[in-house]
């Protein structure tokens, strides 16, 4: 199954059929255009928002159902509207339309004498809207939305493939850094052992003079405890390798893996931090820093995966 990004954009347009010329000699209405665009960005959950024209708002539930069937996460914005062709804006209203508008205006003025008269622009706009009432926008909108949504999913899939490739590259680099760190552990153990022995001899020397044997023993135990905690980086490397393997498995599996990847990235960061805090050598500290840089880059990429 592919890896999907939450970032994508798609748009499409379609035209409604041209209305025939009227019996009174009015010109034929040119086709209206239905335009729709869907854009999505990353979000923790699925967040849908719609900006639809007046003639399309009744179809929002159907659009919502269509989108939720294909998209599970992301902030998705849907815009749709109907626009008349430029020729349609200047077409001559039919005599019947003008008579109806005049009758409505007379009725309004009867009850509201101070109401303003209709302007030429308002008459043309109302006439154009009346000409669109016969168009089945619901059917057109559903077909257009299905096509646009397919394009959006394809765009998210392409972006997801790019993110997956980058993540796999970073995982390979993390493995290389872990492989460099692993041989250092025995060397660090030996270095810390020598320091421990030196401090033990110092403690025993103090015990021959002012310090009691019990004090020397307590100091030796303290040094031994600090030594054990300080050099224990093998566990961190083991857990880090396990997290890297799991992330790679999820990427190969695909699907809705974004939340799981986000959790694993946090665990990777924790292990790299602990590795740096326990480091007893400059080389190991540098490896820890390089790991954290890679992991932070991965975190940014994972934020966009569905």
Short mmCIF file of N, CA and C in Angstrom, two decimals, residues 82-154:
data_model
loop_
_atom_site.label_atom_id
_atom_site.label_comp_id
_atom_site.label_asym_id
_atom_site.label_seq_id
_atom_site.Cartn_x
_atom_site.Cartn_y
_atom_site.Cartn_z
N UNK A 82 -20.18 28.52 -9.31
CA UNK A 82 -20.67 28.55 -10.69
C UNK A 82 -20.41 29.94 -11.25
N UNK A 83 -19.81 29.97 -12.43
CA UNK A 83 -19.55 31.23 -13.11
C UNK A 83 -20.13 31.18 -14.50
N UNK A 84 -20.74 32.28 -14.94
CA UNK A 84 -21.24 32.35 -16.30
C UNK A 84 -20.12 32.75 -17.24
N UNK A 85 -20.21 32.28 -18.48
CA UNK A 85 -19.24 32.69 -19.49
C UNK A 85 -19.39 34.19 -19.74
N UNK A 86 -18.34 34.81 -20.25
CA UNK A 86 -18.36 36.26 -20.42
C UNK A 86 -19.50 36.71 -21.33
N UNK A 87 -19.84 35.91 -22.35
CA UNK A 87 -20.94 36.28 -23.24
C UNK A 87 -22.27 36.27 -22.52
N UNK A 88 -22.37 35.37 -21.52
CA UNK A 88 -23.65 35.24 -20.82
C UNK A 88 -23.96 36.47 -19.98
N UNK A 89 -22.91 37.15 -19.50
CA UNK A 89 -23.13 38.29 -18.63
C UNK A 89 -23.83 39.43 -19.37
N UNK A 90 -23.65 39.48 -20.69
CA UNK A 90 -24.22 40.58 -21.46
C UNK A 90 -25.44 40.15 -22.28
N UNK A 91 -25.92 38.93 -22.09
CA UNK A 91 -27.05 38.49 -22.91
C UNK A 91 -28.32 39.24 -22.52
N UNK A 92 -29.21 39.38 -23.46
CA UNK A 92 -30.44 40.14 -23.26
C UNK A 92 -31.48 39.29 -22.54
N UNK A 93 -32.02 39.79 -21.39
CA UNK A 93 -33.05 39.02 -20.69
C UNK A 93 -34.30 38.86 -21.55
N UNK A 94 -35.01 37.77 -21.35
CA UNK A 94 -36.24 37.54 -22.11
C UNK A 94 -37.33 38.50 -21.63
N UNK A 95 -38.35 38.70 -22.49
CA UNK A 95 -39.47 39.58 -22.13
C UNK A 95 -40.22 39.02 -20.93
N UNK A 96 -40.36 37.71 -20.87
CA UNK A 96 -41.07 37.09 -19.75
C UNK A 96 -40.34 37.34 -18.43
N UNK A 97 -39.02 37.26 -18.46
CA UNK A 97 -38.23 37.51 -17.25
C UNK A 97 -38.37 38.95 -16.79
N UNK A 98 -38.31 39.89 -17.74
CA UNK A 98 -38.46 41.29 -17.37
C UNK A 98 -39.84 41.58 -16.79
N UNK A 99 -40.87 40.94 -17.35
CA UNK A 99 -42.24 41.14 -16.84
C UNK A 99 -42.36 40.61 -15.41
N UNK A 100 -41.74 39.45 -15.15
CA UNK A 100 -41.80 38.89 -13.79
C UNK A 100 -41.07 39.79 -12.80
N UNK A 101 -39.90 40.31 -13.20
CA UNK A 101 -39.15 41.18 -12.30
C UNK A 101 -39.90 42.48 -12.03
N UNK A 102 -40.56 43.01 -13.06
CA UNK A 102 -41.34 44.23 -12.88
C UNK A 102 -42.51 44.00 -11.94
N UNK A 103 -43.18 42.84 -12.10
CA UNK A 103 -44.32 42.53 -11.23
C UNK A 103 -43.88 42.37 -9.78
N UNK A 104 -42.73 41.70 -9.58
CA UNK A 104 -42.21 41.53 -8.21
C UNK A 104 -41.84 42.88 -7.61
N UNK A 105 -41.23 43.75 -8.42
CA UNK A 105 -40.85 45.06 -7.92
C UNK A 105 -42.07 45.89 -7.55
N UNK A 106 -43.14 45.82 -8.36
CA UNK A 106 -44.36 46.56 -8.05
C UNK A 106 -44.96 46.07 -6.74
N UNK A 107 -44.95 44.75 -6.52
CA UNK A 107 -45.50 44.19 -5.29
C UNK A 107 -44.72 44.68 -4.07
N UNK A 108 -43.38 44.67 -4.20
CA UNK A 108 -42.54 45.14 -3.09
C UNK A 108 -42.81 46.61 -2.79
N UNK A 109 -42.93 47.44 -3.84
CA UNK A 109 -43.15 48.87 -3.63
C UNK A 109 -44.52 49.16 -3.05
N UNK A 110 -45.47 48.25 -3.30
CA UNK A 110 -46.80 48.44 -2.71
C UNK A 110 -46.72 48.39 -1.19
N UNK A 111 -45.93 47.45 -0.70
CA UNK A 111 -45.81 47.30 0.75
C UNK A 111 -44.65 48.11 1.33
N UNK A 112 -43.68 48.40 0.51
CA UNK A 112 -42.51 49.17 0.97
C UNK A 112 -42.24 50.28 -0.04
N UNK A 113 -42.97 51.39 0.04
CA UNK A 113 -42.86 52.48 -0.95
C UNK A 113 -41.47 53.09 -1.05
N UNK A 114 -40.67 53.01 0.05
CA UNK A 114 -39.35 53.65 0.04
C UNK A 114 -38.26 52.73 -0.51
N UNK A 115 -38.62 51.51 -0.89
CA UNK A 115 -37.61 50.58 -1.40
C UNK A 115 -37.02 51.09 -2.71
N UNK A 116 -35.71 50.91 -2.89
CA UNK A 116 -35.04 51.37 -4.11
C UNK A 116 -35.42 50.49 -5.29
N UNK A 117 -35.46 51.10 -6.47
CA UNK A 117 -35.78 50.34 -7.68
C UNK A 117 -34.58 49.48 -8.09
N UNK A 118 -34.87 48.42 -8.85
CA UNK A 118 -33.81 47.54 -9.33
C UNK A 118 -32.92 48.28 -10.33
N UNK A 119 -31.61 48.08 -10.21
CA UNK A 119 -30.68 48.66 -11.17
C UNK A 119 -30.55 47.72 -12.37
N UNK A 120 -29.93 48.22 -13.44
CA UNK A 120 -29.72 47.39 -14.63
C UNK A 120 -28.84 46.19 -14.28
N UNK A 121 -27.79 46.43 -13.48
CA UNK A 121 -26.90 45.33 -13.09
C UNK A 121 -27.62 44.26 -12.31
N UNK A 122 -28.50 44.68 -11.39
CA UNK A 122 -29.26 43.71 -10.59
C UNK A 122 -30.22 42.91 -11.46
N UNK A 123 -30.82 43.59 -12.44
CA UNK A 123 -31.75 42.89 -13.35
C UNK A 123 -31.00 41.84 -14.16
N UNK A 124 -29.83 42.20 -14.70
CA UNK A 124 -29.05 41.24 -15.48
C UNK A 124 -28.59 40.06 -14.63
N UNK A 125 -28.20 40.34 -13.39
CA UNK A 125 -27.75 39.26 -12.50
C UNK A 125 -28.89 38.32 -12.15
N UNK A 126 -30.06 38.86 -11.85
CA UNK A 126 -31.22 38.03 -11.52
C UNK A 126 -31.67 37.22 -12.73
N UNK A 127 -31.60 37.83 -13.90
CA UNK A 127 -31.98 37.12 -15.12
C UNK A 127 -31.03 35.96 -15.40
N UNK A 128 -29.74 36.20 -15.18
CA UNK A 128 -28.75 35.15 -15.39
C UNK A 128 -28.95 34.00 -14.41
N UNK A 129 -29.25 34.34 -13.14
CA UNK A 129 -29.49 33.31 -12.13
C UNK A 129 -30.72 32.49 -12.48
N UNK A 130 -31.73 33.16 -13.01
CA UNK A 130 -32.96 32.45 -13.41
C UNK A 130 -32.67 31.48 -14.54
N UNK A 131 -31.74 31.87 -15.43
CA UNK A 131 -31.41 30.99 -16.54
C UNK A 131 -30.71 29.73 -16.11
N UNK A 132 -30.08 29.71 -14.90
CA UNK A 132 -29.34 28.56 -14.44
C UNK A 132 -30.18 27.58 -13.62
N UNK A 133 -31.45 27.89 -13.38
CA UNK A 133 -32.24 27.06 -12.48
C UNK A 133 -32.51 25.68 -13.05
N UNK A 134 -32.40 25.52 -14.35
CA UNK A 134 -32.70 24.21 -14.94
C UNK A 134 -31.51 23.26 -14.91
N UNK A 135 -30.32 23.76 -14.52
CA UNK A 135 -29.12 22.94 -14.53
C UNK A 135 -29.09 22.05 -13.28
N UNK A 136 -28.80 20.77 -13.47
CA UNK A 136 -28.67 19.84 -12.34
C UNK A 136 -27.26 19.93 -11.79
N UNK A 137 -27.00 20.93 -10.94
CA UNK A 137 -25.66 21.13 -10.42
C UNK A 137 -25.24 19.98 -9.52
N UNK A 138 -26.18 19.34 -8.84
CA UNK A 138 -25.83 18.24 -7.94
C UNK A 138 -25.13 17.12 -8.67
N UNK A 139 -25.66 16.70 -9.79
CA UNK A 139 -25.07 15.62 -10.58
C UNK A 139 -23.72 16.05 -11.14
N UNK A 140 -23.66 17.27 -11.68
CA UNK A 140 -22.40 17.79 -12.22
C UNK A 140 -21.34 17.90 -11.12
N UNK A 141 -21.77 18.40 -9.97
CA UNK A 141 -20.82 18.61 -8.87
C UNK A 141 -20.26 17.29 -8.36
N UNK A 142 -21.11 16.28 -8.24
CA UNK A 142 -20.65 14.99 -7.73
C UNK A 142 -19.63 14.35 -8.67
N UNK A 143 -19.89 14.43 -9.95
CA UNK A 143 -18.96 13.85 -10.93
C UNK A 143 -17.63 14.61 -10.93
N UNK A 144 -17.74 15.94 -10.88
CA UNK A 144 -16.53 16.75 -10.88
C UNK A 144 -15.73 16.53 -9.60
N UNK A 145 -16.42 16.42 -8.47
CA UNK A 145 -15.73 16.19 -7.20
C UNK A 145 -15.02 14.85 -7.19
N UNK A 146 -15.64 13.82 -7.73
CA UNK A 146 -15.02 12.49 -7.77
C UNK A 146 -13.74 12.54 -8.60
N UNK A 147 -13.78 13.25 -9.72
CA UNK A 147 -12.60 13.36 -10.58
C UNK A 147 -11.50 14.17 -9.90
N UNK A 148 -11.89 15.28 -9.28
CA UNK A 148 -10.90 16.12 -8.61
C UNK A 148 -10.29 15.41 -7.41
N UNK A 149 -11.13 14.68 -6.67
CA UNK A 149 -10.62 13.94 -5.51
C UNK A 149 -9.62 12.87 -5.94
N UNK A 150 -9.87 12.24 -7.07
CA UNK A 150 -8.93 11.23 -7.58
C UNK A 150 -7.59 11.88 -7.90
N UNK A 151 -7.63 13.08 -8.48
CA UNK A 151 -6.39 13.81 -8.78
C UNK A 151 -5.66 14.19 -7.48
N UNK A 152 -6.44 14.60 -6.46
CA UNK A 152 -5.83 14.98 -5.19
C UNK A 152 -5.14 13.78 -4.54
N UNK A 153 -5.82 12.64 -4.53
CA UNK A 153 -5.24 11.43 -3.94
C UNK A 153 -3.96 11.03 -4.68
N UNK A 154 -3.96 11.17 -5.99
CA UNK A 154 -2.76 10.86 -6.78
C UNK A 154 -1.62 11.81 -6.42
#
